[in-house]
PDB file of C-alpha atoms and ligand atoms in Angstrom:
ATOM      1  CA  UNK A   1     -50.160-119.618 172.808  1.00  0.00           C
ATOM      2  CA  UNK A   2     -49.274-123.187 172.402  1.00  0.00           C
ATOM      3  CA  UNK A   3     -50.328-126.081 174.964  1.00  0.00           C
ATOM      4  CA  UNK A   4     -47.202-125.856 176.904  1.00  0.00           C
ATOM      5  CA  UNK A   5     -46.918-122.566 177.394  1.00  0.00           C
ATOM      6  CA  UNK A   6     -50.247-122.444 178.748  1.00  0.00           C
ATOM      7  CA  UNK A   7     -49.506-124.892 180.955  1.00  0.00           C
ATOM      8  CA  UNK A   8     -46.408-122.970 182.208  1.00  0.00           C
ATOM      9  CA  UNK A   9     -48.490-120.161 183.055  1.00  0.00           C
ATOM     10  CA  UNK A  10     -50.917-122.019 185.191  1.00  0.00           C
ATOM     11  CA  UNK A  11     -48.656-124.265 187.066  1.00  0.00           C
ATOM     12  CA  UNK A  12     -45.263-122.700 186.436  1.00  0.00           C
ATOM     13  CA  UNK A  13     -44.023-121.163 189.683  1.00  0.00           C
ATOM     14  CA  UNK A  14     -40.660-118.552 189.169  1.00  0.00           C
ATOM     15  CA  UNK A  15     -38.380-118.299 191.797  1.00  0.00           C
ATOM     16  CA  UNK A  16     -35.417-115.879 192.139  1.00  0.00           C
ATOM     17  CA  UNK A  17     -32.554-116.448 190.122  1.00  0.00           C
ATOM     18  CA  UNK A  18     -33.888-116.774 187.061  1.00  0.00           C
ATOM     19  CA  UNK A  19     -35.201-120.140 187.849  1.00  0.00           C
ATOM     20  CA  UNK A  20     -38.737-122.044 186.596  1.00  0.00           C
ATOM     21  CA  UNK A  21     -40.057-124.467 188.943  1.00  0.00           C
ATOM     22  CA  UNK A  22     -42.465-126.783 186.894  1.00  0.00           C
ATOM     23  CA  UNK A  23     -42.766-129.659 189.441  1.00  0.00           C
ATOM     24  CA  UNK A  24     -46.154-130.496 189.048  1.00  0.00           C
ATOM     25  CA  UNK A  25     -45.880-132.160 185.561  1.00  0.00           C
ATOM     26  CA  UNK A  26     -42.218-132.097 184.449  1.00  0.00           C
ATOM     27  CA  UNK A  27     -39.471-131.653 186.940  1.00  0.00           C
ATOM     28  CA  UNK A  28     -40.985-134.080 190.169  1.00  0.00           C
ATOM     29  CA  UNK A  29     -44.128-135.468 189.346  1.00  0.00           C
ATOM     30  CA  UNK A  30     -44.865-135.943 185.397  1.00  0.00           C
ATOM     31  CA  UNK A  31     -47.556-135.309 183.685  1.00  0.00           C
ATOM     32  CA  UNK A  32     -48.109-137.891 180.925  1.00  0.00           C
ATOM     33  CA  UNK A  33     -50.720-135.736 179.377  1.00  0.00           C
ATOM     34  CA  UNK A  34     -48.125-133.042 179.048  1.00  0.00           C
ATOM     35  CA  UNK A  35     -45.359-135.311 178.407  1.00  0.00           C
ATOM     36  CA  UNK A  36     -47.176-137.214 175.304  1.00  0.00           C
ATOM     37  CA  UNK A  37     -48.377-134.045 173.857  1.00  0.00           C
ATOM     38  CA  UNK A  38     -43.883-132.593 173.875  1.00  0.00           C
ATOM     39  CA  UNK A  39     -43.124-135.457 172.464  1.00  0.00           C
ATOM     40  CA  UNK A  40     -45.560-135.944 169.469  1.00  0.00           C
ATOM     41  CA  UNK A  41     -44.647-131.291 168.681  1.00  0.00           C
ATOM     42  CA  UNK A  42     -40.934-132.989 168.244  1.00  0.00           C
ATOM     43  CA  UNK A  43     -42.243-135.381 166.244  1.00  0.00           C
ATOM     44  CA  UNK A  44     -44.172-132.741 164.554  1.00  0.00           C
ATOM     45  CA  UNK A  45     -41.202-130.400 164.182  1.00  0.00           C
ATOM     46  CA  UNK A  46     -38.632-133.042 163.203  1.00  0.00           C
ATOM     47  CA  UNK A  47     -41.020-134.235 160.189  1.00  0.00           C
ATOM     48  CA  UNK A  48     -38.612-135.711 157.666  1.00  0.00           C
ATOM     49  CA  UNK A  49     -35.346-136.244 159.559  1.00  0.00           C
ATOM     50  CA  UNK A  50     -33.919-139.204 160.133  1.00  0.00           C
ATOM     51  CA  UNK A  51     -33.189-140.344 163.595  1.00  0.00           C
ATOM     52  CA  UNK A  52     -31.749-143.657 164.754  1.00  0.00           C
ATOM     53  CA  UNK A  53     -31.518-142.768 168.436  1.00  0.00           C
ATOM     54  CA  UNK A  54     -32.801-140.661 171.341  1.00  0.00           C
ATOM     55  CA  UNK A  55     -30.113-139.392 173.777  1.00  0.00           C
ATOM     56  CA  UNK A  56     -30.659-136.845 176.578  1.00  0.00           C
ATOM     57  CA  UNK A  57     -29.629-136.625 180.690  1.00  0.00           C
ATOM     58  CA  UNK A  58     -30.582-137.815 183.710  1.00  0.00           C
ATOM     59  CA  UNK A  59     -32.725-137.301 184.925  1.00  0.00           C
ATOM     60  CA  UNK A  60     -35.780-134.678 183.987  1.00  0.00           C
ATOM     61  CA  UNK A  61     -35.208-135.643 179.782  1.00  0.00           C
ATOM     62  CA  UNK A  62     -35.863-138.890 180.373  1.00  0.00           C
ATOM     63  CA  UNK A  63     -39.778-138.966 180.149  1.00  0.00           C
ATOM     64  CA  UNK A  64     -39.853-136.898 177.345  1.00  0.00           C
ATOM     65  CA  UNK A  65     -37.323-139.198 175.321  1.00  0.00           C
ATOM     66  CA  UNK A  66     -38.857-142.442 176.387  1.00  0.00           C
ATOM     67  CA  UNK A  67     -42.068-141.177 174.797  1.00  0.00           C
ATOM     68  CA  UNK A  68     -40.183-139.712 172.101  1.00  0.00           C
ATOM     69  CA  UNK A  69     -38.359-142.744 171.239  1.00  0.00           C
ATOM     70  CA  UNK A  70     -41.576-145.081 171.357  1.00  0.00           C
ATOM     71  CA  UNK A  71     -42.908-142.645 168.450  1.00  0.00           C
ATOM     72  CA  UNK A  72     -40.173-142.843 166.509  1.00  0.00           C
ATOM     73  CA  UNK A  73     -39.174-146.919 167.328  1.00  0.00           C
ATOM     74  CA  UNK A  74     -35.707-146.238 168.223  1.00  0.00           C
ATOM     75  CA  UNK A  75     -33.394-146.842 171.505  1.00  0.00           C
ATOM     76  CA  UNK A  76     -33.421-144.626 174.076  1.00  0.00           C
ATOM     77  CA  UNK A  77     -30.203-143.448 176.172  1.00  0.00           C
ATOM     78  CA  UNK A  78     -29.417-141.075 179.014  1.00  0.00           C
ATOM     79  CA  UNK A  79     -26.221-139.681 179.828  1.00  0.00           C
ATOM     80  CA  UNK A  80     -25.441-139.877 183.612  1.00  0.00           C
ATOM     81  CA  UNK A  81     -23.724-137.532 185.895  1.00  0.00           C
ATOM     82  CA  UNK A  82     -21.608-138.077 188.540  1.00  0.00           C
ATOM     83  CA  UNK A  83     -19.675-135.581 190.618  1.00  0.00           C
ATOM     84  CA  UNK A  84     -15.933-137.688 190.181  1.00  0.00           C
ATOM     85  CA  UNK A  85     -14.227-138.591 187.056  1.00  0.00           C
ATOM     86  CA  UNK A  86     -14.224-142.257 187.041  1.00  0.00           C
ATOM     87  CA  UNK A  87     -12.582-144.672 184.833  1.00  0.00           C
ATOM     88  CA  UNK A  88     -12.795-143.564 181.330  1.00  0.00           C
ATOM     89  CA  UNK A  89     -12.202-146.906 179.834  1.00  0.00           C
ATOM     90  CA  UNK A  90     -15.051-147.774 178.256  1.00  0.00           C
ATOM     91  CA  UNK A  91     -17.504-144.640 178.087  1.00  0.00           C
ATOM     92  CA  UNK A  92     -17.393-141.344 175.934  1.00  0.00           C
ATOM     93  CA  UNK A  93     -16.953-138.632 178.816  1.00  0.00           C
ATOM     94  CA  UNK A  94     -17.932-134.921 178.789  1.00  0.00           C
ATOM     95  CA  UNK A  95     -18.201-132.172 181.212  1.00  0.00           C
ATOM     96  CA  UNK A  96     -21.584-129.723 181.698  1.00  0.00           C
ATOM     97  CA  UNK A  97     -21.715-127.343 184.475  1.00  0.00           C
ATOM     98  CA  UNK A  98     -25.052-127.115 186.435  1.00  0.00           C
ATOM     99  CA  UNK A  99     -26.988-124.568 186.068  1.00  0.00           C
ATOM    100  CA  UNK A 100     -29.245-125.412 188.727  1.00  0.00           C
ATOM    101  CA  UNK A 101     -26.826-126.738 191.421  1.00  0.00           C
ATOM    102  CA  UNK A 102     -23.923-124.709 191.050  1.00  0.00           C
ATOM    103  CA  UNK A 103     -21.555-127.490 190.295  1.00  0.00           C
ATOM    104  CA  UNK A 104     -19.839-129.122 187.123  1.00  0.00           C
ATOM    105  CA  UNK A 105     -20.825-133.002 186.233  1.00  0.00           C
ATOM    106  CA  UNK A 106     -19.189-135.244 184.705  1.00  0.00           C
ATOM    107  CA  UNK A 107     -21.385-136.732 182.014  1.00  0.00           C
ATOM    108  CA  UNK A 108     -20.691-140.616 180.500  1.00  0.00           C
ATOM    109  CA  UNK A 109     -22.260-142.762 178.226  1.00  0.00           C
ATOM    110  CA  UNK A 110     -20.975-146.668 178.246  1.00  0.00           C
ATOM    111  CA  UNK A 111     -19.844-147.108 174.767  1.00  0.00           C
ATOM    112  CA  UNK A 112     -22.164-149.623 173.068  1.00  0.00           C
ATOM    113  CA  UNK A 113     -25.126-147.099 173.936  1.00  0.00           C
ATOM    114  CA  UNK A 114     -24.035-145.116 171.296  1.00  0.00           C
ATOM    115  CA  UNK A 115     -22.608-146.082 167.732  1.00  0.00           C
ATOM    116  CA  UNK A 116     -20.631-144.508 164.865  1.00  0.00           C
ATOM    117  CA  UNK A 117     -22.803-143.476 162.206  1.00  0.00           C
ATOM    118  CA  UNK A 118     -25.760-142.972 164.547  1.00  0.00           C
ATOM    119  CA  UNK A 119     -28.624-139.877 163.473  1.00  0.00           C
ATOM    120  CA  UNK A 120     -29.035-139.107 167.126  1.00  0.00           C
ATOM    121  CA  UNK A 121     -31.691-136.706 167.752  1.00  0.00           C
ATOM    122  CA  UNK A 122     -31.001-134.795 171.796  1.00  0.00           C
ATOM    123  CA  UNK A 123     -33.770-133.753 173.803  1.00  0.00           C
ATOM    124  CA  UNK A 124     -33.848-132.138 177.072  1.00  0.00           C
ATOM    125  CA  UNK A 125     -36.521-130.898 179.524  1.00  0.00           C
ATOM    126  CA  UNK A 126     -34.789-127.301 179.689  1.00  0.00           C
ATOM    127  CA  UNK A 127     -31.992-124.727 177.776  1.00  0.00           C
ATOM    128  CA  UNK A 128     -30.557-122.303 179.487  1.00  0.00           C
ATOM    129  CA  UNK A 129     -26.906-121.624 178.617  1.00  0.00           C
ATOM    130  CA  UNK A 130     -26.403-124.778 176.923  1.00  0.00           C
ATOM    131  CA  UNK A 131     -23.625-126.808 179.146  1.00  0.00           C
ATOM    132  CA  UNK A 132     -25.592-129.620 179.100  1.00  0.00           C
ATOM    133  CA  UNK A 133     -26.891-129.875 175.317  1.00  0.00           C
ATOM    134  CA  UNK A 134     -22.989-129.270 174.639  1.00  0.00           C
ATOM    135  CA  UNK A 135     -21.840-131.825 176.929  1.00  0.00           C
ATOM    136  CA  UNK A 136     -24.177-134.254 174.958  1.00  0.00           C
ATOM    137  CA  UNK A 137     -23.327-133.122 171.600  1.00  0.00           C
ATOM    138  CA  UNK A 138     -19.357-133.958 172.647  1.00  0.00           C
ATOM    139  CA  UNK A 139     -20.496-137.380 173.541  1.00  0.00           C
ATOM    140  CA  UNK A 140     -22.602-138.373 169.708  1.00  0.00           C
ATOM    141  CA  UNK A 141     -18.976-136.163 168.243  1.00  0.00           C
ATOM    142  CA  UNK A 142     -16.738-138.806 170.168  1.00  0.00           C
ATOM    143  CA  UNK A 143     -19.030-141.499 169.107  1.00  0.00           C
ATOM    144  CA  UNK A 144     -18.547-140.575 165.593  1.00  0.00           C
ATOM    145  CA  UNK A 145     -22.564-140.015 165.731  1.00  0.00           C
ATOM    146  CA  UNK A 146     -24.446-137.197 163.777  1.00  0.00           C
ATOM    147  CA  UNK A 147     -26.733-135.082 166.199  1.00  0.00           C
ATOM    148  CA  UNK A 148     -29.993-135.222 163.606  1.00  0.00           C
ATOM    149  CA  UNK A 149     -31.374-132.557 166.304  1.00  0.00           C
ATOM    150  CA  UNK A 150     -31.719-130.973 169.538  1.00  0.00           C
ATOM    151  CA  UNK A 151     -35.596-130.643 170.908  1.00  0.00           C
ATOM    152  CA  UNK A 152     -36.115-128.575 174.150  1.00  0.00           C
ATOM    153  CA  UNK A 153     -39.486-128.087 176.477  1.00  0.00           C
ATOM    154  CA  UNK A 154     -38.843-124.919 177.227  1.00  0.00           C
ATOM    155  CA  UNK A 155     -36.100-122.412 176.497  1.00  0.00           C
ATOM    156  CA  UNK A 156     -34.959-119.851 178.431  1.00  0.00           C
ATOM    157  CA  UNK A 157     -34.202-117.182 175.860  1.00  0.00           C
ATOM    158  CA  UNK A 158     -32.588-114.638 177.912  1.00  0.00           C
ATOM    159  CA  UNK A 159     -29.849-116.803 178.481  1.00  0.00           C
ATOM    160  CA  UNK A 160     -27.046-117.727 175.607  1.00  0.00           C
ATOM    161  CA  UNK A 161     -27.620-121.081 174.540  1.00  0.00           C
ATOM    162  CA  UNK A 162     -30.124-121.101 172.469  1.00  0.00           C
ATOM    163  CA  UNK A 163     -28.380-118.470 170.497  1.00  0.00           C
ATOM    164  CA  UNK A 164     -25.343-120.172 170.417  1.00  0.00           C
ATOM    165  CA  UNK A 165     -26.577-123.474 169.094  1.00  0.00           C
ATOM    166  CA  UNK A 166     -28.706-121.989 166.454  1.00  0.00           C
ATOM    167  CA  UNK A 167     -25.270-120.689 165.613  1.00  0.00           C
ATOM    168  CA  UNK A 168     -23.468-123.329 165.746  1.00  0.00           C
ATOM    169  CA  UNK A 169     -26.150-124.671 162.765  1.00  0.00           C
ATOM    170  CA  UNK A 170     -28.264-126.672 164.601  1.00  0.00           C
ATOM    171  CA  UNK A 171     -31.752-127.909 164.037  1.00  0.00           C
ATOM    172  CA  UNK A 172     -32.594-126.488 167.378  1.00  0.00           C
ATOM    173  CA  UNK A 173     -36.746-126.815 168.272  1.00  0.00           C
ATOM    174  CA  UNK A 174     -37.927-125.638 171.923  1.00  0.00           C
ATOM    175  CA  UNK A 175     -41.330-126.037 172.071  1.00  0.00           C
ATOM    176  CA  UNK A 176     -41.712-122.958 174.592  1.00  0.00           C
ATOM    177  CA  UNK A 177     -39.228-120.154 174.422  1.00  0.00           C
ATOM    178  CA  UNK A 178     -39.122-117.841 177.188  1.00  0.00           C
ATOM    179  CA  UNK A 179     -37.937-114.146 176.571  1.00  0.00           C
ATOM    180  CA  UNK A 180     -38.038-113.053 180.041  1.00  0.00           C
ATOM    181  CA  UNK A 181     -39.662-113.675 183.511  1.00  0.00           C
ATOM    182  CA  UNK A 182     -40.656-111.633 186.885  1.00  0.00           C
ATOM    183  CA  UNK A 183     -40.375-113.240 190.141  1.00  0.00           C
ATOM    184  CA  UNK A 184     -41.643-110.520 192.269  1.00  0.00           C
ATOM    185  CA  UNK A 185     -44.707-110.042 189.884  1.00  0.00           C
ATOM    186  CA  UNK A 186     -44.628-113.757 188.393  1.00  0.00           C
ATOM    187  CA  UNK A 187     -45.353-112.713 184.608  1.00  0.00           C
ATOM    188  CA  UNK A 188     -43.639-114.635 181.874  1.00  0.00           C
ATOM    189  CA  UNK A 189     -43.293-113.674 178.624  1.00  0.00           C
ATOM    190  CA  UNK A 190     -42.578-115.736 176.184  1.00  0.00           C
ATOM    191  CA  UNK A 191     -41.311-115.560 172.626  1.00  0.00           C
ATOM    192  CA  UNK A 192     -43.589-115.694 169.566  1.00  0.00           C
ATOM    193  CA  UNK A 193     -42.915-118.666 166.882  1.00  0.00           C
ATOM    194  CA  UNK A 194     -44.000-119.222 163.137  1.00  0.00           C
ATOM    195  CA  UNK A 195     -45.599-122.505 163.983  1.00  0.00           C
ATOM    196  CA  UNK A 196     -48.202-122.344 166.353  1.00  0.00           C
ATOM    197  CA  UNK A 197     -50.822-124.580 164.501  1.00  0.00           C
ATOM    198  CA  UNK A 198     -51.373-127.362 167.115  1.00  0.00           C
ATOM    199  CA  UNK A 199     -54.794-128.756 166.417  1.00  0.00           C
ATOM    200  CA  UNK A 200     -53.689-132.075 164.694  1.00  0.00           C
ATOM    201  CA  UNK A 201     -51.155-132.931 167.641  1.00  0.00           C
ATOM    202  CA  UNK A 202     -53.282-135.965 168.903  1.00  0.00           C
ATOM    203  CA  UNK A 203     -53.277-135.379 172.999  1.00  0.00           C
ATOM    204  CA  UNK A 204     -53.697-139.427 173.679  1.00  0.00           C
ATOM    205  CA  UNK A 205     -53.056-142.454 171.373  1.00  0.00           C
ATOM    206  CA  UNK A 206     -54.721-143.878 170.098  1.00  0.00           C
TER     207      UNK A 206
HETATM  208  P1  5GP B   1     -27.908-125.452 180.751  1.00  0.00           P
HETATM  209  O1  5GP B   1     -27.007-126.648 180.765  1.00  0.00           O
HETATM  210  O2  5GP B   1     -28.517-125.216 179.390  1.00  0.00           O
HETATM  211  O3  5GP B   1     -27.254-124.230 181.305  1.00  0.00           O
HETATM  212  O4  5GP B   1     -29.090-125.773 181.743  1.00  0.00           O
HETATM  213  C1  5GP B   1     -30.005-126.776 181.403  1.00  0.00           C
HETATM  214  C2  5GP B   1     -30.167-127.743 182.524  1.00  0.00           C
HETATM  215  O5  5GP B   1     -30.286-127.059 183.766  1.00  0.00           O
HETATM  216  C3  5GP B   1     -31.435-128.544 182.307  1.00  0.00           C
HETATM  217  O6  5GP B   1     -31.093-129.898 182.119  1.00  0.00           O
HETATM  218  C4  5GP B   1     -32.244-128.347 183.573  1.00  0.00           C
HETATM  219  O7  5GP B   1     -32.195-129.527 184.328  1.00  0.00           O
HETATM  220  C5  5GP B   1     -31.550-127.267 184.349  1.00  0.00           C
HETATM  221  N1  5GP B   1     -32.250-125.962 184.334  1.00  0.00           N
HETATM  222  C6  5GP B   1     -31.774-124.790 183.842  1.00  0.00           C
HETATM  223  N2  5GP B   1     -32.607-123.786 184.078  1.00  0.00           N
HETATM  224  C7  5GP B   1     -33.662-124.312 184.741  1.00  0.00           C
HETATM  225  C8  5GP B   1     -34.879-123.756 185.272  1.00  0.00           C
HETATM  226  O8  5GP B   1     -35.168-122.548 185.209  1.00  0.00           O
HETATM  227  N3  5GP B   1     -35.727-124.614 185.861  1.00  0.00           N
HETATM  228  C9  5GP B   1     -35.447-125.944 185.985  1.00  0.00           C
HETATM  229  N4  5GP B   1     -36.374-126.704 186.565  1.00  0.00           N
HETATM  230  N5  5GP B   1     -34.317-126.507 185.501  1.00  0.00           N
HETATM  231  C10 5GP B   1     -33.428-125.701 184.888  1.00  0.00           C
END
């Protein structure tokens, strides 16, 4: 078992509806323990690709890609949400329903946060059926970006979007991949993965 799916286990709370509540040191408060240790597996994971920018969405991704984007010494950006569809005239605009609120979001990115040409590498604190990881992938497309990768905390494995992007071809890592999960009993199960060698992952800077 890998550090973050330990720590799922001890502090992760499931409530009904196939949801995760990890509060304590992702979702409300943040861990930077935790946090620091995600993003230097992605850096781990993502060993040899190039990546000129970190993009993910407000607002649970954004710890994880700050850290992320101080490793790898390259801009940060978030996509916001908002409810309305404002002026498009100067942002790249996509749509992502949510799974957690029952309601779609317009996502937008003001255009000089992300460039033509860009390696962008997407991270987000959670995958379920993959509306927002699409949403963001429109937005580097209508940037004329490259997505270099997509790295998730956890995945939720019963639900389709991990298996769609992995069809779709993409350099998909989630660093905890959940195959199922029992509210009434709270037992999680999660999937097995090749790489579970974690010694060398340094747990503070140095
Ligand atoms: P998707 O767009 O892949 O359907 O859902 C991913 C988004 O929904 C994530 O950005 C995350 O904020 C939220 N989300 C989906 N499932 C869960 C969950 O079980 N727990 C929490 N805390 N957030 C979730």
């Amino acid at each position: 078992m890998n550090f973050l799916e330990e720590k799922i286990l001890t502090d992760g709370v499931i409530k009904p509806n196939n949801i995760l509540k990890v509060d304590s040191f992702l979702n409300h408060q943040i861990e930077i323990d935790i946090i620091r240790q995600i993003a230097y597996e992605f850096k781990r994971r993502f060993r040899g690709v190039e990546v000129n920018r970190v993009l993910t969405i407000e607002a649970s991704g954004i710890a994880i890609a700050t850290l992320l984007g101080d490793l790898y010494d390259v801009p940060v950006v978030f996509a916001k949400k908002s409810e309305t569809a404002n002026s498009t005239d100067d942002k790249y605009m996509s749509q992502a329903y949510s799974f957690t609120h029952k309601r779609m979001n317009n996502v937008f990115i003001s255009h000089p946060y992300l460039r033509p040409g860009e390696k962008v590498l997407i991270i987000d604190d959670f995958l379920a059926d993959g509306q927002a990881v699409h949403a963001l992938i429109d937005l580097v497309h209508q940037a004329g970006g490259e997505v270099a990768g997509i790295g998730i905390a956890i995945e939720k494995g019963q639900q389709r979007g991990g298996l769609e992007l992995r069809q779709e071809g993409y350099h998909l890592e989630s660093i905890a991949i959940i195959d199922n999960m029992d509210w009434h009993t709270q037992t999680i199960h999660f999937r097995p993965q090749p790489q579970q060698k974690l010694e060398n992952t340094p747990i503070k800077a140095q």
